[in-house]
Amino acid sequence: MATVPAGLRRTLRRALASFGVRLFVLFAFATLAPFAASLAQIHGATVDTEAHAYQNAQLAAQMATAALQTTIADASQAAQTLENLPAFWGGTDADRSTTLAALAGSRPTYNALFYFTGDFQVHGSSAPLGGTAASNLTERAYAREAVATRQLTFGHQALAGRDSGRVT
């Protein structure tokens, strides 16, 4: 290791002993210490905020899951009710419409219920369907899925009625 010459050592001591250098070091410390503390606080607040946001997202997902499970259970219950009504299956389209209107009226989460067969023909509806809406079930993914799987299906988005413009 190289040694520092004596003249340079004296110059460094004098520079460190000067009032200006001491004032500069004090100013730098007084400025940088609070800045460093602020950065540490900001980091801590950011970590806490991210944790709270994650917890809120989890709670929102749990609530959405519970709401969806309730909707599915309610729809399954409605389907079972209809399965147990011989008049629904043996009746006319008008009879089915009356039954569906009564069932939809008792469940405020439903805008409309309708029954259609595998050929996508509507054979009963809780709300009047215009000719355009009734004839275009083949364009609706949930209708195709219901026919293909013979299972309860739901639309993945709100639909505006083509004739009325009402969201269903």
GROMACS .gro file of N, CA and C in nm:
model
  504
    1MET      N    1   0.085  -0.117   0.000
    1MET     CA    2   0.000   0.000   0.000
    1MET      C    3   0.090   0.123   0.000
    2ALA      N    4   0.053   0.218  -0.081
    2ALA     CA    5   0.135   0.339  -0.094
    2ALA      C    6   0.109   0.431   0.024
    3THR      N    7   0.211   0.500   0.063
    3THR     CA    8   0.196   0.596   0.174
    3THR      C    9   0.170   0.733   0.116
    4VAL      N   10   0.098   0.812   0.192
    4VAL     CA   11   0.064   0.947   0.151
    4VAL      C   12   0.179   1.038   0.193
    5PRO      N   13   0.232   1.119   0.101
    5PRO     CA   14   0.342   1.209   0.137
    5PRO      C   15   0.298   1.306   0.248
    6ALA      N   16   0.390   1.350   0.331
    6ALA     CA   17   0.363   1.436   0.446
    6ALA      C   18   0.301   1.568   0.404
    7GLY      N   19   0.342   1.623   0.295
    7GLY     CA   20   0.286   1.752   0.249
    7GLY      C   21   0.139   1.740   0.213
    8LEU      N   22   0.104   1.632   0.149
    8LEU     CA   23  -0.035   1.610   0.110
    8LEU      C   24  -0.120   1.587   0.233
    9ARG      N   25  -0.063   1.516   0.332
    9ARG     CA   26  -0.135   1.490   0.455
    9ARG      C   27  -0.168   1.622   0.525
   10ARG      N   28  -0.073   1.712   0.532
   10ARG     CA   29  -0.094   1.843   0.596
   10ARG      C   30  -0.201   1.922   0.522
   11THR      N   31  -0.198   1.917   0.392
   11THR     CA   32  -0.295   1.990   0.312
   11THR      C   33  -0.436   1.936   0.337
   12LEU      N   34  -0.448   1.804   0.343
   12LEU     CA   35  -0.578   1.743   0.373
   12LEU      C   36  -0.627   1.782   0.511
   13ARG      N   37  -0.540   1.781   0.611
   13ARG     CA   38  -0.581   1.820   0.747
   13ARG      C   39  -0.628   1.964   0.750
   14ARG      N   40  -0.554   2.050   0.682
   14ARG     CA   41  -0.593   2.192   0.679
   14ARG      C   42  -0.729   2.209   0.610
   15ALA      N   43  -0.750   2.136   0.501
   15ALA     CA   44  -0.876   2.148   0.429
   15ALA      C   45  -0.992   2.101   0.516
   16LEU      N   46  -0.972   1.988   0.588
   16LEU     CA   47  -1.079   1.937   0.674
   16LEU      C   48  -1.101   2.028   0.794
   17ALA      N   49  -0.997   2.098   0.836
   17ALA     CA   50  -1.009   2.187   0.950
   17ALA      C   51  -1.072   2.320   0.911
   18SER      N   52  -1.084   2.349   0.783
   18SER     CA   53  -1.138   2.480   0.744
   18SER      C   54  -1.288   2.485   0.772
   19PHE      N   55  -1.334   2.603   0.800
   19PHE     CA   56  -1.474   2.627   0.834
   19PHE      C   57  -1.566   2.596   0.715
   20GLY      N   58  -1.526   2.632   0.596
   20GLY     CA   59  -1.607   2.609   0.475
   20GLY      C   60  -1.635   2.463   0.450
   21VAL      N   61  -1.532   2.381   0.466
   21VAL     CA   62  -1.550   2.237   0.443
   21VAL      C   63  -1.641   2.179   0.550
   22ARG      N   64  -1.620   2.219   0.675
   22ARG     CA   65  -1.707   2.170   0.784
   22ARG      C   66  -1.852   2.211   0.759
   23LEU      N   67  -1.874   2.333   0.714
   23LEU     CA   68  -2.008   2.381   0.686
   23LEU      C   69  -2.070   2.301   0.571
   24PHE      N   70  -1.991   2.271   0.468
   24PHE     CA   71  -2.040   2.192   0.356
   24PHE      C   72  -2.080   2.051   0.400
   25VAL      N   73  -1.997   1.988   0.480
   25VAL     CA   74  -2.027   1.853   0.530
   25VAL      C   75  -2.153   1.855   0.616
   26LEU      N   76  -2.167   1.956   0.701
   26LEU     CA   77  -2.287   1.968   0.786
   26LEU      C   78  -2.411   1.988   0.699
   27PHE      N   79  -2.401   2.075   0.599
   27PHE     CA   80  -2.513   2.100   0.509
   27PHE      C   81  -2.552   1.972   0.433
   28ALA      N   82  -2.454   1.902   0.382
   28ALA     CA   83  -2.480   1.778   0.309
   28ALA      C   84  -2.549   1.675   0.399
   29PHE      N   85  -2.502   1.660   0.521
   29PHE     CA   86  -2.563   1.566   0.615
   29PHE      C   87  -2.705   1.611   0.650
   30ALA      N   88  -2.724   1.740   0.675
   30ALA     CA   89  -2.857   1.792   0.712
   30ALA      C   90  -2.956   1.777   0.597
   31THR      N   91  -2.909   1.779   0.475
   31THR     CA   92  -2.998   1.766   0.359
   31THR      C   93  -3.022   1.619   0.325
   32LEU      N   94  -2.920   1.539   0.325
   32LEU     CA   95  -2.932   1.401   0.280
   32LEU      C   96  -2.996   1.309   0.384
   33ALA      N   97  -2.976   1.334   0.511
   33ALA     CA   98  -3.035   1.247   0.614
   33ALA      C   99  -3.188   1.250   0.607
   34PRO      N  100  -3.255   1.367   0.605
   34PRO     CA  101  -3.401   1.366   0.593
   34PRO      C  102  -3.448   1.307   0.459
   35PHE      N  103  -3.369   1.331   0.354
   35PHE     CA  104  -3.404   1.275   0.224
   35PHE      C  105  -3.403   1.122   0.230
   36ALA      N  106  -3.301   1.065   0.290
   36ALA     CA  107  -3.292   0.920   0.304
   36ALA      C  108  -3.406   0.867   0.391
   37ALA      N  109  -3.438   0.940   0.498
   37ALA     CA  110  -3.549   0.898   0.585
   37ALA      C  111  -3.681   0.903   0.508
   38SER      N  112  -3.701   1.007   0.425
   38SER     CA  113  -3.822   1.017   0.345
   38SER      C  114  -3.833   0.902   0.246
   39LEU      N  115  -3.723   0.867   0.182
   39LEU     CA  116  -3.725   0.754   0.089
   39LEU      C  117  -3.761   0.624   0.159
   40ALA      N  118  -3.710   0.605   0.280
   40ALA     CA  119  -3.743   0.485   0.357
   40ALA      C  120  -3.892   0.483   0.392
   41GLN      N  121  -3.947   0.598   0.429
   41GLN     CA  122  -4.090   0.605   0.461
   41GLN      C  123  -4.175   0.580   0.337
   42ILE      N  124  -4.134   0.636   0.226
   42ILE     CA  125  -4.209   0.615   0.101
   42ILE      C  126  -4.208   0.467   0.064
   43HIS      N  127  -4.094   0.403   0.078
   43HIS     CA  128  -4.086   0.260   0.047
   43HIS      C  129  -4.179   0.180   0.138
   44GLY      N  130  -4.177   0.212   0.267
   44GLY     CA  131  -4.265   0.142   0.361
   44GLY      C  132  -4.412   0.164   0.329
   45ALA      N  133  -4.448   0.289   0.294
   45ALA     CA  134  -4.587   0.318   0.259
   45ALA      C  135  -4.628   0.245   0.131
   46THR      N  136  -4.536   0.235   0.036
   46THR     CA  137  -4.565   0.165  -0.089
   46THR      C  138  -4.590   0.017  -0.062
   47VAL      N  139  -4.508  -0.043   0.020
   47VAL     CA  140  -4.526  -0.185   0.053
   47VAL      C  141  -4.660  -0.206   0.123
   48ASP      N  142  -4.694  -0.118   0.218
   48ASP     CA  143  -4.822  -0.129   0.288
   48ASP      C  144  -4.940  -0.111   0.193
   49THR      N  145  -4.929  -0.014   0.103
   49THR     CA  146  -5.037   0.012   0.008
   49THR      C  147  -5.057  -0.106  -0.086
   50GLU      N  148  -4.948  -0.165  -0.132
   50GLU     CA  149  -4.960  -0.282  -0.219
   50GLU      C  150  -5.024  -0.399  -0.145
   51ALA      N  151  -4.989  -0.417  -0.019
   51ALA     CA  152  -5.050  -0.525   0.060
   51ALA      C  153  -5.199  -0.502   0.078
   52HIS      N  154  -5.238  -0.377   0.105
   52HIS     CA  155  -5.381  -0.346   0.120
   52HIS      C  156  -5.456  -0.364  -0.011
   53ALA      N  157  -5.395  -0.323  -0.121
   53ALA     CA  158  -5.458  -0.338  -0.252
   53ALA      C  159  -5.478  -0.487  -0.283
   54TYR      N  160  -5.380  -0.568  -0.251
   54TYR     CA  161  -5.391  -0.713  -0.274
   54TYR      C  162  -5.504  -0.771  -0.189
   55GLN      N  163  -5.512  -0.731  -0.062
   55GLN     CA  164  -5.619  -0.779   0.025
   55GLN      C  165  -5.755  -0.735  -0.026
   56ASN      N  166  -5.765  -0.609  -0.072
   56ASN     CA  167  -5.892  -0.560  -0.125
   56ASN      C  168  -5.932  -0.637  -0.251
   57ALA      N  169  -5.835  -0.668  -0.336
   57ALA     CA  170  -5.864  -0.745  -0.457
   57ALA      C  171  -5.912  -0.885  -0.421
   58GLN      N  172  -5.851  -0.945  -0.321
   58GLN     CA  173  -5.894  -1.077  -0.277
   58GLN      C  174  -6.037  -1.073  -0.223
   59LEU      N  175  -6.068  -0.971  -0.142
   59LEU     CA  176  -6.203  -0.958  -0.088
   59LEU      C  177  -6.305  -0.936  -0.199
   60ALA      N  178  -6.270  -0.853  -0.296
   60ALA     CA  179  -6.361  -0.828  -0.408
   60ALA      C  180  -6.385  -0.957  -0.487
   61ALA      N  181  -6.280  -1.034  -0.508
   61ALA     CA  182  -6.293  -1.161  -0.580
   61ALA      C  183  -6.380  -1.259  -0.502
   62GLN      N  184  -6.362  -1.264  -0.371
   62GLN     CA  185  -6.444  -1.352  -0.288
   62GLN      C  186  -6.590  -1.311  -0.292
   63MET      N  187  -6.615  -1.180  -0.288
   63MET     CA  188  -6.753  -1.132  -0.294
   63MET      C  189  -6.816  -1.162  -0.429
   64ALA      N  190  -6.739  -1.144  -0.537
   64ALA     CA  191  -6.790  -1.174  -0.670
   64ALA      C  192  -6.818  -1.323  -0.685
   65THR      N  193  -6.732  -1.405  -0.628
   65THR     CA  194  -6.752  -1.550  -0.632
   65THR      C  195  -6.879  -1.588  -0.559
   66ALA      N  196  -6.899  -1.530  -0.441
   66ALA     CA  197  -7.019  -1.560  -0.362
   66ALA      C  198  -7.145  -1.515  -0.438
   67ALA      N  199  -7.139  -1.397  -0.500
   67ALA     CA  200  -7.255  -1.349  -0.574
   67ALA      C  201  -7.284  -1.439  -0.694
   68LEU      N  202  -7.178  -1.482  -0.762
   68LEU     CA  203  -7.197  -1.570  -0.877
   68LEU      C  204  -7.251  -1.706  -0.833
   69GLN      N  205  -7.202  -1.759  -0.722
   69GLN     CA  206  -7.253  -1.887  -0.673
   69GLN      C  207  -7.401  -1.875  -0.636
   70THR      N  208  -7.439  -1.762  -0.578
   70THR     CA  209  -7.579  -1.739  -0.544
   70THR      C  210  -7.665  -1.734  -0.670
   71THR      N  211  -7.616  -1.665  -0.773
   71THR     CA  212  -7.690  -1.655  -0.899
   71THR      C  213  -7.705  -1.793  -0.964
   72ILE      N  214  -7.598  -1.871  -0.963
   72ILE     CA  215  -7.604  -2.005  -1.022
   72ILE      C  216  -7.700  -2.094  -0.944
   73ALA      N  217  -7.694  -2.086  -0.811
   73ALA     CA  218  -7.786  -2.166  -0.728
   73ALA      C  219  -7.931  -2.124  -0.753
   74ASP      N  220  -7.953  -1.993  -0.766
   74ASP     CA  221  -8.088  -1.943  -0.791
   74ASP      C  222  -8.139  -1.990  -0.928
   75ALA      N  223  -8.052  -1.985  -1.028
   75ALA     CA  224  -8.092  -2.031  -1.162
   75ALA      C  225  -8.118  -2.181  -1.162
   76SER      N  226  -8.038  -2.255  -1.090
   76SER     CA  227  -8.060  -2.400  -1.082
   76SER      C  228  -8.193  -2.430  -1.013
   77GLN      N  229  -8.223  -2.353  -0.911
   77GLN     CA  230  -8.350  -2.371  -0.839
   77GLN      C  231  -8.468  -2.338  -0.932
   78ALA      N  232  -8.455  -2.233  -1.011
   78ALA     CA  233  -8.560  -2.198  -1.106
   78ALA      C  234  -8.578  -2.310  -1.208
   79ALA      N  235  -8.467  -2.364  -1.257
   79ALA     CA  236  -8.474  -2.474  -1.354
   79ALA      C  237  -8.541  -2.597  -1.293
   80GLN      N  238  -8.509  -2.628  -1.168
   80GLN     CA  239  -8.573  -2.741  -1.101
   80GLN      C  240  -8.722  -2.718  -1.082
   81THR      N  241  -8.759  -2.595  -1.052
   81THR     CA  242  -8.900  -2.562  -1.038
   81THR      C  243  -8.972  -2.591  -1.170
   82LEU      N  244  -8.914  -2.549  -1.280
   82LEU     CA  245  -8.976  -2.573  -1.410
   82LEU      C  246  -8.978  -2.721  -1.446
   83GLU      N  247  -8.874  -2.793  -1.409
   83GLU     CA  248  -8.870  -2.937  -1.438
   83GLU      C  249  -8.985  -3.011  -1.371
   84ASN      N  250  -9.028  -2.961  -1.257
   84ASN     CA  251  -9.132  -3.028  -1.179
   84ASN      C  252  -9.273  -2.981  -1.213
   85LEU      N  253  -9.287  -2.901  -1.316
   85LEU     CA  254  -9.419  -2.852  -1.357
   85LEU      C  255  -9.462  -2.919  -1.488
   86PRO      N  256  -9.545  -3.022  -1.480
   86PRO     CA  257  -9.588  -3.089  -1.603
   86PRO      C  258  -9.659  -2.994  -1.699
   87ALA      N  259  -9.729  -2.894  -1.646
   87ALA     CA  260  -9.800  -2.799  -1.732
   87ALA      C  261  -9.702  -2.718  -1.817
   88PHE      N  262  -9.582  -2.699  -1.766
   88PHE     CA  263  -9.483  -2.625  -1.845
   88PHE      C  264  -9.444  -2.704  -1.969
   89TRP      N  265  -9.420  -2.833  -1.950
   89TRP     CA  266  -9.375  -2.916  -2.061
   89TRP      C  267  -9.488  -2.955  -2.155
   90GLY      N  268  -9.607  -2.973  -2.101
   90GLY     CA  269  -9.720  -3.017  -2.184
   90GLY      C  270  -9.804  -2.902  -2.235
   91GLY      N  271  -9.776  -2.780  -2.189
   91GLY     CA  272  -9.859  -2.666  -2.227
   91GLY      C  273  -9.818  -2.603  -2.358
   92THR      N  274  -9.890  -2.497  -2.389
   92THR     CA  275  -9.862  -2.421  -2.511
   92THR      C  276  -9.752  -2.319  -2.484
   93ASP      N  277  -9.707  -2.253  -2.588
   93ASP     CA  278  -9.607  -2.147  -2.572
   93ASP      C  279  -9.660  -2.036  -2.482
   94ALA      N  280  -9.790  -2.006  -2.495
   94ALA     CA  281  -9.851  -1.902  -2.410
   94ALA      C  282  -9.852  -1.947  -2.265
   95ASP      N  283  -9.878  -2.076  -2.238
   95ASP     CA  284  -9.876  -2.128  -2.100
   95ASP      C  285  -9.733  -2.116  -2.043
   96ARG      N  286  -9.636  -2.152  -2.123
   96ARG     CA  287  -9.497  -2.142  -2.078
   96ARG      C  288  -9.459  -1.995  -2.050
   97SER      N  289  -9.505  -1.907  -2.135
   97SER     CA  290  -9.475  -1.765  -2.115
   97SER      C  291  -9.534  -1.715  -1.983
   98THR      N  292  -9.655  -1.759  -1.952
   98THR     CA  293  -9.718  -1.720  -1.825
   98THR      C  294  -9.637  -1.773  -1.707
   99THR      N  295  -9.596  -1.898  -1.714
   99THR     CA  296  -9.516  -1.958  -1.607
   99THR      C  297  -9.382  -1.887  -1.592
  100LEU      N  298  -9.316  -1.860  -1.705
  100LEU     CA  299  -9.186  -1.792  -1.701
  100LEU      C  300  -9.200  -1.650  -1.647
  101ALA      N  301  -9.307  -1.581  -1.682
  101ALA     CA  302  -9.329  -1.445  -1.631
  101ALA      C  303  -9.349  -1.448  -1.480
  102ALA      N  304  -9.424  -1.547  -1.430
  102ALA     CA  305  -9.444  -1.557  -1.285
  102ALA      C  306  -9.312  -1.588  -1.215
  103LEU      N  307  -9.233  -1.676  -1.273
  103LEU     CA  308  -9.104  -1.712  -1.213
  103LEU      C  309  -9.006  -1.595  -1.217
  104ALA      N  310  -8.999  -1.526  -1.328
  104ALA     CA  311  -8.908  -1.411  -1.340
  104ALA      C  312  -8.951  -1.297  -1.247
  105GLY      N  313  -9.081  -1.281  -1.231
  105GLY     CA  314  -9.131  -1.176  -1.142
  105GLY      C  315  -9.096  -1.199  -0.996
  106SER      N  316  -9.079  -1.326  -0.959
  106SER     CA  317  -9.045  -1.359  -0.819
  106SER      C  318  -8.895  -1.352  -0.793
  107ARG      N  319  -8.818  -1.330  -0.895
  107ARG     CA  320  -8.672  -1.322  -0.881
  107ARG      C  321  -8.623  -1.191  -0.941
  108PRO      N  322  -8.599  -1.093  -0.856
  108PRO     CA  323  -8.564  -0.960  -0.908
  108PRO      C  324  -8.430  -0.953  -0.981
  109THR      N  325  -8.346  -1.054  -0.968
  109THR     CA  326  -8.218  -1.051  -1.039
  109THR      C  327  -8.232  -1.085  -1.186
  110TYR      N  328  -8.348  -1.136  -1.227
  110TYR     CA  329  -8.368  -1.172  -1.367
  110TYR      C  330  -8.437  -1.059  -1.441
  111ASN      N  331  -8.387  -1.029  -1.559
  111ASN     CA  332  -8.457  -0.936  -1.648
  111ASN      C  333  -8.561  -1.012  -1.729
  112ALA      N  334  -8.523  -1.130  -1.773
  112ALA     CA  335  -8.614  -1.209  -1.856
  112ALA      C  336  -8.571  -1.355  -1.853
  113LEU      N  337  -8.669  -1.442  -1.870
  113LEU     CA  338  -8.644  -1.584  -1.885
  113LEU      C  339  -8.712  -1.627  -2.015
  114PHE      N  340  -8.648  -1.715  -2.088
  114PHE     CA  341  -8.716  -1.771  -2.203
  114PHE      C  342  -8.671  -1.914  -2.223
  115TYR      N  343  -8.759  -1.989  -2.284
  115TYR     CA  344  -8.735  -2.130  -2.311
  115TYR      C  345  -8.725  -2.148  -2.462
  116PHE      N  346  -8.617  -2.215  -2.503
  116PHE     CA  347  -8.604  -2.245  -2.646
  116PHE      C  348  -8.556  -2.388  -2.660
  117THR      N  349  -8.581  -2.442  -2.776
  117THR     CA  350  -8.546  -2.581  -2.804
  117THR      C  351  -8.416  -2.587  -2.884
  118GLY      N  352  -8.372  -2.708  -2.913
  118GLY     CA  353  -8.245  -2.730  -2.982
  118GLY      C  354  -8.238  -2.669  -3.121
  119ASP      N  355  -8.351  -2.635  -3.178
  119ASP     CA  356  -8.351  -2.569  -3.309
  119ASP      C  357  -8.350  -2.416  -3.294
  120PHE      N  358  -8.327  -2.370  -3.170
  120PHE     CA  359  -8.317  -2.227  -3.137
  120PHE      C  360  -8.449  -2.151  -3.153
  121GLN      N  361  -8.559  -2.224  -3.151
  121GLN     CA  362  -8.690  -2.160  -3.158
  121GLN      C  363  -8.741  -2.135  -3.016
  122VAL      N  364  -8.784  -2.012  -2.989
  122VAL     CA  365  -8.834  -1.975  -2.856
  122VAL      C  366  -8.976  -2.029  -2.842
  123HIS      N  367  -9.000  -2.099  -2.730
  123HIS     CA  368  -9.132  -2.157  -2.702
  123HIS      C  369  -9.183  -2.110  -2.567
  124GLY      N  370  -9.156  -1.986  -2.535
  124GLY     CA  371  -9.207  -1.927  -2.411
  124GLY      C  372  -9.109  -1.823  -2.361
  125SER      N  373  -9.164  -1.709  -2.318
  125SER     CA  374  -9.078  -1.601  -2.272
  125SER      C  375  -9.149  -1.520  -2.164
  126SER      N  376  -9.073  -1.477  -2.063
  126SER     CA  377  -9.131  -1.395  -1.957
  126SER      C  378  -9.154  -1.252  -2.003
  127ALA      N  379  -9.089  -1.212  -2.110
  127ALA     CA  380  -9.105  -1.077  -2.166
  127ALA      C  381  -9.125  -1.093  -2.316
  128PRO      N  382  -9.201  -1.003  -2.375
  128PRO     CA  383  -9.223  -1.018  -2.519
  128PRO      C  384  -9.092  -1.007  -2.596
  129LEU      N  385  -9.071  -1.099  -2.687
  129LEU     CA  386  -8.953  -1.096  -2.774
  129LEU      C  387  -9.000  -1.057  -2.913
  130GLY      N  388  -8.935  -0.957  -2.970
  130GLY     CA  389  -8.968  -0.918  -3.107
  130GLY      C  390  -8.921  -1.026  -3.202
  131GLY      N  391  -8.970  -1.020  -3.323
  131GLY     CA  392  -8.933  -1.121  -3.422
  131GLY      C  393  -8.783  -1.129  -3.445
  132THR      N  394  -8.714  -1.016  -3.442
  132THR     CA  395  -8.570  -1.015  -3.465
  132THR      C  396  -8.497  -1.088  -3.354
  133ALA      N  397  -8.533  -1.059  -3.228
  133ALA     CA  398  -8.464  -1.121  -3.114
  133ALA      C  399  -8.490  -1.271  -3.111
  134ALA      N  400  -8.614  -1.309  -3.141
  134ALA     CA  401  -8.647  -1.451  -3.134
  134ALA      C  402  -8.580  -1.531  -3.244
  135SER      N  403  -8.557  -1.468  -3.359
  135SER     CA  404  -8.503  -1.544  -3.471
  135SER      C  405  -8.350  -1.548  -3.473
  136ASN      N  406  -8.284  -1.477  -3.385
  136ASN     CA  407  -8.138  -1.470  -3.389
  136ASN      C  408  -8.069  -1.536  -3.270
  137LEU      N  409  -8.130  -1.635  -3.209
  137LEU     CA  410  -8.065  -1.704  -3.097
  137LEU      C  411  -7.940  -1.778  -3.141
  138THR      N  412  -7.933  -1.815  -3.266
  138THR     CA  413  -7.813  -1.885  -3.314
  138THR      C  414  -7.689  -1.797  -3.306
  139GLU      N  415  -7.707  -1.664  -3.302
  139GLU     CA  416  -7.594  -1.572  -3.293
  139GLU      C  417  -7.544  -1.556  -3.149
  140ARG      N  418  -7.620  -1.603  -3.054
  140ARG     CA  419  -7.584  -1.584  -2.914
  140ARG      C  420  -7.506  -1.705  -2.861
  141ALA      N  421  -7.386  -1.676  -2.812
  141ALA     CA  422  -7.295  -1.783  -2.767
  141ALA      C  423  -7.357  -1.867  -2.656
  142TYR      N  424  -7.427  -1.803  -2.562
  142TYR     CA  425  -7.484  -1.880  -2.451
  142TYR      C  426  -7.592  -1.977  -2.501
  143ALA      N  427  -7.665  -1.939  -2.606
  143ALA     CA  428  -7.767  -2.028  -2.661
  143ALA      C  429  -7.702  -2.149  -2.728
  144ARG      N  430  -7.598  -2.122  -2.806
  144ARG     CA  431  -7.527  -2.233  -2.870
  144ARG      C  432  -7.465  -2.326  -2.766
  145GLU      N  433  -7.409  -2.267  -2.658
  145GLU     CA  434  -7.349  -2.349  -2.551
  145GLU      C  435  -7.455  -2.434  -2.482
  146ALA      N  436  -7.571  -2.376  -2.455
  146ALA     CA  437  -7.679  -2.450  -2.389
  146ALA      C  438  -7.725  -2.568  -2.473
  147VAL      N  439  -7.738  -2.546  -2.604
  147VAL     CA  440  -7.780  -2.654  -2.693
  147VAL      C  441  -7.672  -2.762  -2.701
  148ALA      N  442  -7.547  -2.720  -2.710
  148ALA     CA  443  -7.437  -2.817  -2.724
  148ALA      C  444  -7.415  -2.899  -2.598
  149THR      N  445  -7.424  -2.835  -2.481
  149THR     CA  446  -7.391  -2.905  -2.356
  149THR      C  447  -7.514  -2.955  -2.280
  150ARG      N  448  -7.631  -2.902  -2.316
  150ARG     CA  449  -7.755  -2.934  -2.245
  150ARG      C  450  -7.741  -2.902  -2.096
  151GLN      N  451  -7.666  -2.796  -2.067
  151GLN     CA  452  -7.642  -2.750  -1.931
  151GLN      C  453  -7.690  -2.606  -1.917
  152LEU      N  454  -7.706  -2.565  -1.793
  152LEU     CA  455  -7.740  -2.427  -1.763
  152LEU      C  456  -7.626  -2.336  -1.807
  153THR      N  457  -7.656  -2.232  -1.880
  153THR     CA  458  -7.552  -2.139  -1.926
  153THR      C  459  -7.597  -1.996  -1.898
  154PHE      N  460  -7.500  -1.907  -1.899
  154PHE     CA  461  -7.524  -1.765  -1.877
  154PHE      C  462  -7.454  -1.686  -1.985
  155GLY      N  463  -7.512  -1.571  -2.017
  155GLY     CA  464  -7.445  -1.480  -2.109
  155GLY      C  465  -7.327  -1.417  -2.038
  156HIS      N  466  -7.222  -1.388  -2.112
  156HIS     CA  467  -7.102  -1.330  -2.052
  156HIS      C  468  -7.103  -1.179  -2.054
  157GLN      N  469  -7.209  -1.120  -2.107
  157GLN     CA  470  -7.218  -0.975  -2.111
  157GLN      C  471  -7.365  -0.936  -2.117
  158ALA      N  472  -7.391  -0.812  -2.079
  158ALA     CA  473  -7.527  -0.761  -2.089
  158ALA      C  474  -7.560  -0.740  -2.236
  159LEU      N  475  -7.684  -0.766  -2.271
  159LEU     CA  476  -7.727  -0.751  -2.409
  159LEU      C  477  -7.834  -0.644  -2.416
  160ALA      N  478  -7.830  -0.565  -2.518
  160ALA     CA  479  -7.936  -0.467  -2.544
  160ALA      C  480  -8.033  -0.530  -2.641
  161GLY      N  481  -8.160  -0.522  -2.607
  161GLY     CA  482  -8.262  -0.576  -2.695
  161GLY      C  483  -8.255  -0.507  -2.831
  162ARG      N  484  -8.263  -0.585  -2.937
  162ARG     CA  485  -8.250  -0.527  -3.071
  162ARG      C  486  -8.369  -0.441  -3.108
  163ASP      N  487  -8.485  -0.479  -3.059
  163ASP     CA  488  -8.605  -0.402  -3.093
  163ASP      C  489  -8.631  -0.292  -2.994
  164SER      N  490  -8.611  -0.320  -2.864
  164SER     CA  491  -8.645  -0.223  -2.761
  164SER      C  492  -8.525  -0.138  -2.716
  165GLY      N  493  -8.403  -0.191  -2.731
  165GLY     CA  494  -8.285  -0.122  -2.683
  165GLY      C  495  -8.264  -0.139  -2.534
  166ARG      N  496  -8.355  -0.208  -2.467
  166ARG     CA  497  -8.347  -0.230  -2.322
  166ARG      C  498  -8.239  -0.332  -2.291
  167VAL      N  499  -8.157  -0.302  -2.188
  167VAL     CA  500  -8.048  -0.394  -2.151
  167VAL      C  501  -8.109  -0.512  -2.077
  168THR      N  502  -8.070  -0.633  -2.121
  168THR     CA  503  -8.118  -0.755  -2.058
  168THR      C  504  -8.002  -0.841  -2.016
   0.00000   0.00000   0.00000
